[in-house]
Amino acid sequence: MKFREDINGLRAIAVIAVVLFHFNSSLIPGGFAGVDVFFVISGFLMTSIIFRGLENNNFSVLSFYKARAVRIIPALLAVCITVLIFCWFFLMPLKLEALGRHVIGSISFLSNIFYWKESGYFDTSSQTKWLLHTWSLSVEWQFYILYPIALIILKKIFSLNSIKKILILTTVIGLSISIYASYYWPSPAYFLLPTRAWEMLAGGLVFLYPIELSQPRKKHLEWIGLLLVLLSYVFISKSDMWPGYLALIPVVGAALVILANNSNSPITSNKIMKNIGLWSYSIYLWHWPVVVIGHYFNIKYWAVIGIPLSVLLGFISYTVIEKNKVSLKAIILPFILILGLAYTVSSNIGLFYNIPTINLKAITTNTKTDHNSAYTWAHIRTLDKKDFVEQNKEKVLVIGDSQAGDFTNSLYDADLNKNIEIVSRIVEADCGFFYLPPAEQNIAFSQSPTIKGNQMWQNKCRTFIKNVDKGDVVEQANVIILAMYWRDVNMNWIFKSIQNIRAKNQHAKIYVIGGKSFNAQISTLAYEAYNKKLDLSRYAKANIASNVRENRAVQNEQFEAKAKLPEYNYNFINMTTIMCHSDRCDVVDKEGNSFYFDSRHTTRAGTKYIAEQLHKQQLFNEILAPENQ
């Protein structure tokens, strides 16, 4: 295919948007839609290569894969190994271990799946994931693998004209799936191929259904397309469901620009756009690690340095790596070596740090250690599906999020009395409260920093709260336990929720479980304490949560002050007095096993420790079996 100046310029417009968004999202709130523009371009180019080969009966899948590998992998390997070596000098073990996994995901083109399972693209923690941006390369590569095979199979059954019509239908179906999934499953919808493939297929349709236009009409069509792309950059933001129906704006816009095929455009064909377009892949690869450096070291005005640095690194990468075409054989050995190094980092992190094993245990404990995250939810999710059915048993209702999951595990470890029936109702932490009527919910949502303006999450929270009343469990309960990640900003609505629970059930004994979090993950505190030669338990005591989200001391005072008021009438369990003592907080056992796998969720060792403390402090005697029964 003849080099398309307009497509190259469109690449430049896409990468500029992405880079500006990542360095400062307020400059261009919808800049992430540049990735959608890239998908359209990729779909157009891949469809042109494959269909020309199918029409001439000379298409080779292996040659197609080889060409893609030689084009994409060398620069990607350079970024991965550079980041891995660079970060080795200052990342704490757990972060370097995660980076090793991320390198594996990036060069195996599975990183979109890795990041989907870890968190959302717009989460704060995403700004410390050095290779997060490679998720889009993984989506494209997965498309490259499946698309030609699907077309070859279809060609054995249908004519090329019929295949074109099938692709129209597939694009429409893909868009429908994307809209639905974005609403109900936003994180997988963002990262996974099934909800992104329609964007690449849309680009393919532009190749399959070209139109002949006069020069003036080409110009007008291009302007309309560019306007749509730019509108998406300006008026869409990360609070919108993505990629849902709004993704049509940049996708249709990019498709119109390609369809216009205006090779004489002053916008896409000028020298600046030509160069940025040529360097766009390398700029995209290098810019995100540069962004993370600014966040990691908290460098002020980093965009002023970071943006030019990203362009410079992109230029060097394009000149040194991309322009110098290599054979597939030349990249096999570097690929294997980097993959092997990344695997070693992710599976044997102790080899890279001279830290005693007893200290390393706590330093490297995370959500994946012993399936900690799954353990948190194991009991409470099962109990969430139940109602009270036993007539002659003490009825215990647990309401809350993962903190309720932690506490439920501790109750089980403490050995529940045989005459206890326990059920739960889950309300996730982002909701901020657990029991408000609809009118109050709307007011609370409008004030919530976590879900304000997020219709999808508001709908989820309404469902959670509605589920609390399912089976009349609130009225039937003899004991009600309330445990959530209490955020300072939500405290008024939390107390209103407690008041509502009390109004619904006047006879139940209500327990409110205080927060047990720290300012940083215990693994981080353990690493810092080891490096500073400090006692970890005392260092943890100095780092009890007192941040912008949660001031534990203030919350404890509020909970204790209102506990005995008649409209609340609850018992407050101060987790600080359970986990901490005068000058220390117990966060590891004698063997170095951590009680926490992050800053506020307990491991198996942690829940067992709390269970021991419940017995020692003679709490919940009405529902726990005697310790030496």
XYZ file of C-alpha atoms in Angstrom:
629
model
C 0.000 0.000 0.000
C 1.200 3.515 -0.839
C 2.299 5.509 2.221
C -0.711 7.430 3.506
C 0.231 10.895 4.754
C -3.235 11.342 6.229
C -3.059 8.147 8.297
C 0.420 9.026 9.495
C -0.862 12.459 10.546
C -3.835 10.849 12.286
C -1.367 8.741 14.277
C 0.311 11.966 15.361
C -3.018 13.431 16.511
C -3.723 10.246 18.457
C -0.364 10.018 20.216
C -0.332 13.744 21.075
C -3.702 13.316 22.794
C -2.602 10.260 24.757
C 0.658 11.866 25.890
C -1.003 15.112 26.979
C -3.720 13.205 28.834
C -1.244 11.072 30.732
C 0.933 13.995 31.755
C -1.981 16.264 32.666
C -5.523 15.015 32.138
C -6.972 18.473 32.802
C -5.382 19.694 29.567
C -7.268 17.175 27.465
C -9.708 15.118 29.587
C -10.631 12.701 26.792
C -7.117 12.199 25.465
C -7.287 8.480 26.252
C -9.555 8.207 23.181
C -6.372 8.504 21.130
C -5.962 4.768 21.758
C -9.329 4.186 20.072
C -8.055 6.149 17.075
C -5.000 3.866 16.968
C -7.323 0.835 16.970
C -9.205 2.165 13.942
C -5.947 2.766 12.071
C -4.688 -0.738 12.917
C -7.944 -2.303 11.761
C -7.765 -0.456 8.450
C -4.150 -1.427 7.757
C -4.510 -5.057 8.827
C -7.681 -5.530 6.802
C -5.981 -4.063 3.730
C -3.029 -6.473 4.062
C -5.170 -9.545 4.687
C -7.856 -8.895 2.061
C -5.343 -8.075 -0.652
C -3.629 -11.357 0.092
C -6.914 -13.270 0.101
C -8.007 -11.678 -3.189
C -4.684 -12.629 -4.801
C -4.639 -16.070 -3.135
C -1.159 -15.416 -1.753
C -1.847 -14.516 1.862
C 0.455 -16.209 4.395
C -0.511 -16.200 8.044
C 3.063 -16.896 9.129
C 4.427 -14.051 7.017
C 1.744 -11.783 8.474
C 2.687 -12.722 12.028
C 6.391 -12.368 11.258
C 5.906 -8.870 9.841
C 3.926 -7.798 12.904
C 6.516 -9.261 15.292
C 9.455 -7.576 13.572
C 7.547 -4.274 13.579
C 6.351 -4.325 17.201
C 8.618 -6.444 19.389
C 12.132 -4.880 19.137
C 11.168 -1.457 20.500
C 8.908 -3.090 23.102
C 11.785 -5.274 24.329
C 14.007 -2.206 24.596
C 11.455 -0.421 26.791
C 10.834 -3.472 28.987
C 14.495 -4.235 29.713
C 15.300 -0.555 30.285
C 12.463 -0.169 32.772
C 13.319 -3.423 34.545
C 16.999 -2.507 35.012
C 16.225 1.118 35.892
C 13.694 0.152 38.550
C 15.953 -2.458 40.118
C 17.968 0.363 41.698
C 15.144 1.880 43.764
C 11.924 -0.180 43.771
C 11.047 -2.104 46.905
C 10.929 -5.910 46.402
C 7.157 -6.231 46.068
C 7.029 -3.509 43.402
C 9.910 -5.034 41.451
C 8.269 -8.451 41.692
C 5.086 -6.960 40.204
C 7.114 -5.283 37.469
C 8.588 -8.673 36.566
C 5.053 -10.011 36.076
C 4.125 -6.960 34.040
C 7.125 -7.426 31.738
C 6.017 -11.015 31.157
C 2.513 -9.778 30.365
C 3.788 -7.072 28.026
C 6.111 -9.177 25.867
C 3.686 -12.117 25.794
C 0.916 -9.671 24.781
C -1.301 -10.644 27.683
C -0.855 -7.474 29.728
C -4.433 -6.333 29.131
C -5.598 -9.441 30.997
C -3.056 -8.869 33.780
C -4.150 -5.274 34.328
C -7.849 -6.082 34.095
C -7.437 -8.524 36.972
C -5.439 -6.037 39.036
C -7.480 -2.857 38.782
C -9.020 -0.228 36.537
C -7.122 1.916 34.061
C -7.994 5.184 35.814
C -7.211 4.000 39.357
C -4.664 6.023 41.299
C -2.451 2.947 41.618
C -2.240 2.757 37.824
C 0.170 5.695 37.901
C 2.814 3.451 39.457
C 2.489 0.616 36.929
C 5.411 1.150 34.614
C 4.074 -0.805 31.636
C 0.336 -0.206 31.964
C 0.144 1.337 28.495
C 1.146 -1.942 26.851
C -2.402 -3.223 27.405
C -3.383 -1.687 24.051
C -0.537 -3.472 22.256
C -1.791 -6.735 23.745
C -5.308 -6.071 22.459
C -3.962 -5.314 18.986
C -1.737 -8.396 18.968
C -4.613 -10.625 20.034
C -6.615 -9.136 17.170
C -3.713 -9.755 14.780
C -3.628 -13.424 15.789
C -7.344 -14.159 15.549
C -8.466 -11.888 12.710
C -6.577 -13.485 9.780
C -7.412 -16.999 10.955
C -11.102 -16.102 11.170
C -11.033 -14.584 7.674
C -9.251 -17.607 6.192
C -11.877 -19.915 7.702
C -14.714 -17.709 6.431
C -13.179 -17.666 2.937
C -13.457 -21.442 2.794
C -17.198 -21.086 3.344
C -18.234 -17.716 1.889
C -17.312 -15.390 -0.932
C -15.324 -12.253 -0.169
C -18.440 -10.121 -0.732
C -20.333 -12.190 1.821
C -17.433 -11.892 4.275
C -17.609 -8.108 3.960
C -21.261 -8.190 4.986
C -20.475 -10.552 7.843
C -17.878 -8.060 9.091
C -20.504 -5.297 9.102
C -22.761 -7.460 11.262
C -19.836 -8.460 13.502
C -18.911 -4.799 14.025
C -22.470 -3.923 15.057
C -22.641 -6.899 17.415
C -19.237 -5.988 18.868
C -20.374 -2.411 19.473
C -23.515 -3.677 21.223
C -21.456 -5.965 23.467
C -19.110 -3.088 24.241
C -21.961 -0.780 25.262
C -23.530 -3.422 27.495
C -20.245 -4.541 29.068
C -19.086 -0.966 29.706
C -22.170 -0.441 31.834
C -22.065 -3.671 33.833
C -18.378 -4.725 33.732
C -16.374 -1.528 33.161
C -12.881 -2.860 33.875
C -12.969 -5.909 31.571
C -14.803 -3.807 28.989
C -11.923 -1.365 28.980
C -9.101 -3.880 28.726
C -10.308 -6.928 26.831
C -10.455 -7.718 23.114
C -14.169 -8.652 22.801
C -15.198 -5.092 23.682
C -12.443 -3.457 21.619
C -12.461 -5.555 18.447
C -15.339 -3.571 16.918
C -13.115 -0.486 16.792
C -10.541 -2.309 14.674
C -13.286 -3.875 12.592
C -14.682 -0.381 11.981
C -11.318 0.586 10.525
C -11.443 -2.527 8.367
C -14.845 -1.524 6.982
C -13.315 1.739 5.747
C -10.957 -0.287 3.562
C -13.680 -2.673 2.418
C -16.124 0.068 1.476
C -14.109 2.974 0.027
C -15.761 5.928 -1.694
C -14.518 8.183 -4.478
C -14.631 11.863 -3.584
C -13.661 15.104 -5.232
C -10.928 17.124 -3.528
C -13.347 19.613 -1.897
C -15.480 16.756 -0.536
C -12.371 14.972 0.761
C -11.466 18.123 2.659
C -14.945 18.476 4.145
C -15.124 14.827 5.175
C -11.685 15.039 6.752
C -12.662 18.152 8.716
C -15.799 16.449 10.027
C -13.738 13.443 11.073
C -11.073 15.538 12.755
C -13.741 17.581 14.519
C -15.295 14.407 15.958
C -11.904 13.175 17.152
C -11.092 16.512 18.775
C -14.552 16.730 20.364
C -13.968 13.355 21.976
C -10.691 14.617 23.391
C -12.310 17.706 24.892
C -15.799 16.666 26.038
C -15.278 13.053 27.132
C -13.561 12.271 30.426
C -12.528 9.303 32.544
C -15.819 9.534 34.467
C -17.687 8.383 31.340
C -18.334 4.699 30.715
C -15.702 3.557 28.249
C -15.669 2.153 25.642
C -19.452 2.437 25.370
C -21.526 4.276 22.841
C -19.416 7.401 23.349
C -16.473 5.597 21.743
C -18.365 5.953 18.473
C -17.297 9.608 18.388
C -13.512 9.094 18.005
C -13.984 5.836 16.083
C -16.317 7.369 13.497
C -14.126 10.462 13.392
C -10.969 8.454 12.682
C -12.838 6.346 10.117
C -13.985 9.472 8.267
C -10.457 10.886 8.156
C -9.157 7.630 6.661
C -12.130 7.413 4.299
C -11.497 10.955 3.061
C -7.989 9.930 1.979
C -6.901 13.544 1.712
C -3.170 13.351 0.983
C -2.900 17.127 0.606
C -4.226 18.064 4.033
C -2.318 20.870 5.767
C -3.399 19.366 9.093
C -2.216 15.778 8.739
C 0.467 16.186 6.079
C 2.626 18.987 7.467
C 6.219 18.284 8.462
C 5.611 18.294 12.231
C 2.730 15.844 12.004
C 4.695 13.692 9.578
C 7.601 13.315 12.002
C 5.452 12.768 15.098
C 3.400 10.237 13.147
C 6.540 8.336 12.158
C 7.761 8.334 15.769
C 4.289 7.732 17.245
C 4.753 4.060 18.173
C 8.040 4.717 19.949
C 6.705 7.876 21.588
C 3.757 5.853 22.881
C 6.069 3.143 24.232
C 8.415 5.497 26.062
C 6.079 8.218 27.293
C 4.294 6.213 30.003
C 7.428 5.138 31.914
C 8.436 8.805 31.794
C 5.024 9.727 33.250
C 5.477 7.190 36.063
C 8.909 8.602 36.934
C 7.252 11.956 37.608
C 4.594 10.368 39.825
C 7.024 8.065 41.611
C 9.473 10.799 42.561
C 6.744 13.438 42.916
C 8.501 15.849 40.560
C 6.747 19.208 40.231
C 5.914 20.489 36.750
C 7.132 17.190 35.353
C 5.100 17.615 32.171
C 7.371 20.496 31.110
C 10.324 18.082 31.098
C 8.519 14.801 30.535
C 6.705 15.623 27.303
C 9.822 16.777 25.387
C 11.753 13.847 26.896
C 9.096 11.412 25.640
C 9.339 12.850 22.127
C 13.154 12.697 22.238
C 13.140 9.071 23.411
C 10.568 8.276 20.726
C 12.770 9.858 18.061
C 15.852 7.936 19.266
C 13.904 4.670 19.463
C 12.499 5.170 15.965
C 15.897 6.058 14.510
C 17.947 3.387 16.247
C 15.460 0.511 16.477
C 12.423 0.899 14.219
C 14.235 2.149 11.103
C 16.869 -0.565 11.341
C 14.797 -3.557 10.326
C 15.899 -6.825 11.901
C 15.064 -10.431 11.147
C 12.812 -12.537 13.320
C 15.807 -14.665 14.311
C 17.578 -11.590 15.655
C 14.872 -10.917 18.232
C 14.329 -14.481 19.471
C 17.350 -14.601 21.810
C 16.731 -11.149 23.387
C 13.069 -12.104 23.797
C 13.961 -15.336 25.632
C 16.577 -13.625 27.833
C 14.238 -10.801 28.884
C 11.382 -13.230 29.464
C 13.678 -15.396 31.609
C 14.909 -12.413 33.623
C 11.354 -11.158 34.179
C 10.226 -14.615 35.299
C 13.131 -14.841 37.754
C 12.287 -11.420 39.188
C 8.609 -12.313 39.581
C 9.180 -15.722 41.146
C 12.434 -15.377 43.115
C 12.573 -11.766 44.222
C 14.817 -12.640 47.173
C 17.705 -13.221 44.736
C 17.802 -9.500 43.986
C 17.863 -8.242 47.603
C 20.123 -9.109 50.515
C 17.325 -9.279 53.100
C 16.945 -11.981 55.808
C 14.094 -14.411 55.171
C 12.179 -13.460 58.323
C 12.089 -9.824 57.179
C 11.454 -10.695 53.538
C 8.236 -12.534 54.417
C 6.407 -9.385 55.474
C 8.093 -7.262 52.809
C 6.787 -9.492 50.012
C 3.291 -10.274 51.321
C 0.536 -9.045 49.007
C -2.956 -9.872 47.731
C -1.660 -12.888 45.790
C 0.305 -14.428 48.669
C -1.665 -17.473 49.800
C -4.615 -16.138 47.748
C -5.180 -13.469 50.380
C -7.741 -11.441 48.457
C -9.876 -14.502 47.748
C -9.616 -15.481 51.404
C -11.005 -12.092 52.485
C -14.221 -12.710 50.571
C -14.555 -16.485 51.032
C -17.071 -16.547 53.901
C -18.928 -13.292 53.429
C -19.773 -13.875 49.758
C -21.240 -17.293 50.548
C -23.250 -15.868 53.436
C -24.501 -12.988 51.271
C -26.726 -15.398 49.348
C -28.507 -16.664 52.481
C -31.480 -15.652 54.631
C -32.246 -16.657 58.197
C -33.953 -20.048 58.210
C -33.219 -21.548 61.674
C -35.911 -20.856 64.254
C -34.053 -21.525 67.499
C -30.648 -20.017 66.771
C -29.091 -16.638 67.501
C -29.360 -14.679 64.261
C -26.234 -12.692 63.356
C -26.219 -10.274 60.404
C -22.948 -8.853 59.035
C -23.210 -5.807 56.752
C -20.295 -4.231 54.917
C -17.454 -4.599 52.454
C -14.100 -6.394 52.560
C -13.610 -5.141 56.121
C -16.733 -7.080 57.020
C -15.164 -10.010 55.190
C -12.048 -9.735 57.341
C -14.057 -9.575 60.558
C -16.287 -12.475 59.546
C -13.171 -14.594 58.969
C -11.952 -13.654 62.451
C -15.288 -14.687 63.962
C -15.009 -18.068 62.287
C -11.397 -18.421 63.452
C -12.571 -17.580 66.965
C -15.081 -20.468 66.671
C -18.721 -19.498 66.386
C -21.134 -20.978 68.881
C -23.079 -23.906 67.444
C -26.335 -22.104 68.181
C -25.451 -19.238 65.823
C -26.834 -18.624 62.347
C -24.870 -16.006 60.446
C -25.746 -14.276 57.171
C -24.254 -11.245 55.421
C -25.160 -8.396 53.114
C -22.314 -6.946 51.045
C -22.130 -3.220 50.311
C -18.860 -2.309 48.578
C -16.557 0.363 49.972
C -16.918 2.852 47.126
C -20.576 3.338 48.038
C -19.438 5.068 51.228
C -22.518 4.113 53.271
C -24.671 1.031 53.668
C -28.307 1.882 54.465
C -30.074 5.010 53.212
C -33.500 5.520 51.622
C -33.482 6.497 47.893
C -33.904 10.253 48.449
C -30.941 10.367 50.828
C -28.926 8.115 48.545
C -29.162 10.684 45.747
C -27.880 13.452 48.013
C -25.075 11.261 49.339
C -24.064 10.214 45.821
C -23.793 13.860 44.768
C -21.370 14.462 47.650
C -19.293 11.310 47.259
C -15.772 11.803 45.854
C -15.652 8.169 44.729
C -18.894 7.861 42.740
C -20.103 11.432 42.131
C -21.261 11.607 38.509
C -20.621 7.879 37.991
C -24.030 6.473 37.088
C -22.792 2.907 36.794
C -21.456 2.855 40.362
C -24.510 4.637 41.726
C -26.724 1.948 40.221
C -24.511 -0.748 41.743
C -24.726 0.888 45.165
C -28.512 1.150 44.956
C -28.593 -2.573 44.248
C -26.294 -3.322 47.200
C -28.413 -1.267 49.597
C -31.638 -2.782 48.297
C -30.138 -6.207 48.938
C -29.642 -5.349 52.630
C -33.411 -5.617 53.090
C -33.668 -8.897 51.184
C -35.278 -11.599 53.307
C -36.146 -9.181 56.134
C -32.808 -10.060 57.727
C -32.415 -6.617 59.355
C -35.650 -7.015 61.334
C -34.956 -10.650 62.262
C -31.350 -10.270 63.442
C -30.446 -10.522 67.134
C -26.920 -9.255 66.479
C -25.937 -6.854 63.685
C -22.262 -6.257 62.857
C -21.360 -3.232 60.710
C -17.874 -3.131 59.201
C -16.661 -1.036 56.267
C -13.711 0.970 55.088
C -14.888 4.124 56.815
C -13.878 7.266 54.929
C -13.895 10.600 56.741
C -15.863 12.318 53.990
C -18.766 9.868 54.422
C -19.066 9.896 58.216
C -22.343 11.853 58.357
C -24.001 9.335 56.018
C -22.463 6.442 57.912
C -24.072 7.609 61.151
C -27.343 8.171 59.301
C -27.112 4.576 58.054
C -26.532 3.300 61.596
C -29.522 5.328 62.758
C -31.670 3.794 60.023
C -30.587 0.282 60.982
C -31.447 0.998 64.615
C -34.858 2.393 63.647
C -35.536 -0.779 61.667
C -34.541 -3.074 64.526
C -34.967 -1.800 68.090
C -34.014 -5.027 69.882
C -30.810 -6.192 68.142
C -27.383 -5.717 69.641
C -25.455 -3.648 67.100
C -21.669 -3.674 66.818
C -19.733 -1.106 64.772
C -16.230 -2.288 63.897
C -13.647 0.498 63.716
C -11.037 0.827 60.995
C -7.719 -0.982 61.230
C -5.742 0.598 58.413
C -2.347 2.240 58.101
C -1.007 5.042 55.934
C 0.899 2.586 53.746
C 0.914 -1.108 52.980
C 2.497 -3.175 55.730
C 4.924 -4.576 53.151
C 6.095 -1.006 52.509
C 6.346 -0.231 56.221
C 8.284 -3.469 56.752
C 10.749 -2.532 53.996
C 11.171 1.008 55.312
C 11.599 -0.205 58.891
C 14.234 -2.733 57.789
C 16.179 -0.119 55.829
C 15.995 2.384 58.696
C 16.838 -0.314 61.270
C 13.632 0.420 63.187
C 11.329 -1.893 65.123
C 8.445 -2.669 62.761
C 5.722 -2.738 65.437
C 6.694 0.713 66.680
C 7.057 2.025 63.137
C 3.555 0.707 62.365
C 2.146 2.475 65.447
C 3.533 5.756 64.094
C 1.803 5.065 60.775
C -1.765 4.349 61.902
C -4.083 5.802 59.254
C -4.104 9.588 59.413
C -4.389 10.523 55.744
C -6.796 12.460 53.535
C -9.156 9.480 53.347
C -9.131 8.246 56.930
C -8.023 9.662 60.243
C -8.455 6.686 62.500
C -8.103 8.561 65.805
C -10.765 11.105 64.832
C -13.104 8.386 63.566
C -12.700 6.382 66.766
C -13.634 9.441 68.831
C -16.732 10.020 66.679
C -17.843 6.389 66.925
C -17.306 6.294 70.689
C -19.106 9.618 71.243
C -22.313 8.491 69.537
C -22.378 4.856 70.595
C -24.720 5.254 73.571
C -27.047 7.884 72.121
C -30.582 6.387 71.969
C -31.009 6.950 68.232
C -27.872 4.819 67.599
C -27.395 2.573 70.648
C -24.506 0.433 69.406
C -21.319 -1.091 70.774
C -18.108 0.202 69.239
C -15.214 -2.201 68.736
C -12.051 -0.113 68.591
C -9.693 -2.101 66.384
C -6.784 0.106 67.442
C -7.027 -1.315 70.966
C -7.214 -4.832 69.508
C -4.267 -4.551 67.111
C -2.149 -2.004 68.974
C -0.730 -1.363 72.409
C 0.819 1.649 74.108
C 3.853 1.938 71.861
C 3.365 -0.614 69.085
C 0.960 -2.278 66.674
C 1.181 -6.005 66.089
C 1.524 -6.492 62.335
C 3.684 -9.647 62.115
C 4.012 -12.807 64.182
C 7.213 -14.287 65.613
C 7.971 -16.134 62.366
C 7.690 -12.950 60.321
C 4.254 -13.747 58.857
C 2.426 -10.508 58.159
C -1.013 -9.815 59.608
C -1.845 -7.597 56.602
C -1.535 -8.089 52.840
C -1.961 -4.381 52.121
C -2.711 -1.356 54.311
C -6.025 -2.558 55.784
C -6.868 -6.186 54.885
C -5.738 -9.078 57.050
C -4.045 -12.299 56.035
C -4.920 -15.666 57.540
C -2.374 -14.973 60.286
C -4.032 -11.595 60.871
C -7.571 -12.935 61.222
C -6.333 -15.606 63.623
C -4.580 -12.946 65.686
C -7.794 -10.898 65.878
C -9.703 -14.051 66.833
C -7.283 -14.592 69.731
C -7.738 -10.985 70.841
C -11.549 -11.282 70.743
C -11.322 -14.142 73.232
C -8.620 -12.450 75.304
C -10.667 -9.251 75.594
C -13.894 -11.234 76.094
C -15.724 -9.693 73.153
C -18.703 -11.242 71.329
C -19.184 -13.819 74.076
C -22.841 -14.116 73.054
C -21.927 -15.580 69.656
C -18.498 -17.186 70.197
C -17.923 -20.573 71.765
C -15.872 -20.607 75.002
C -12.159 -20.637 74.131
C -11.395 -24.012 75.680
C -14.698 -25.672 74.911
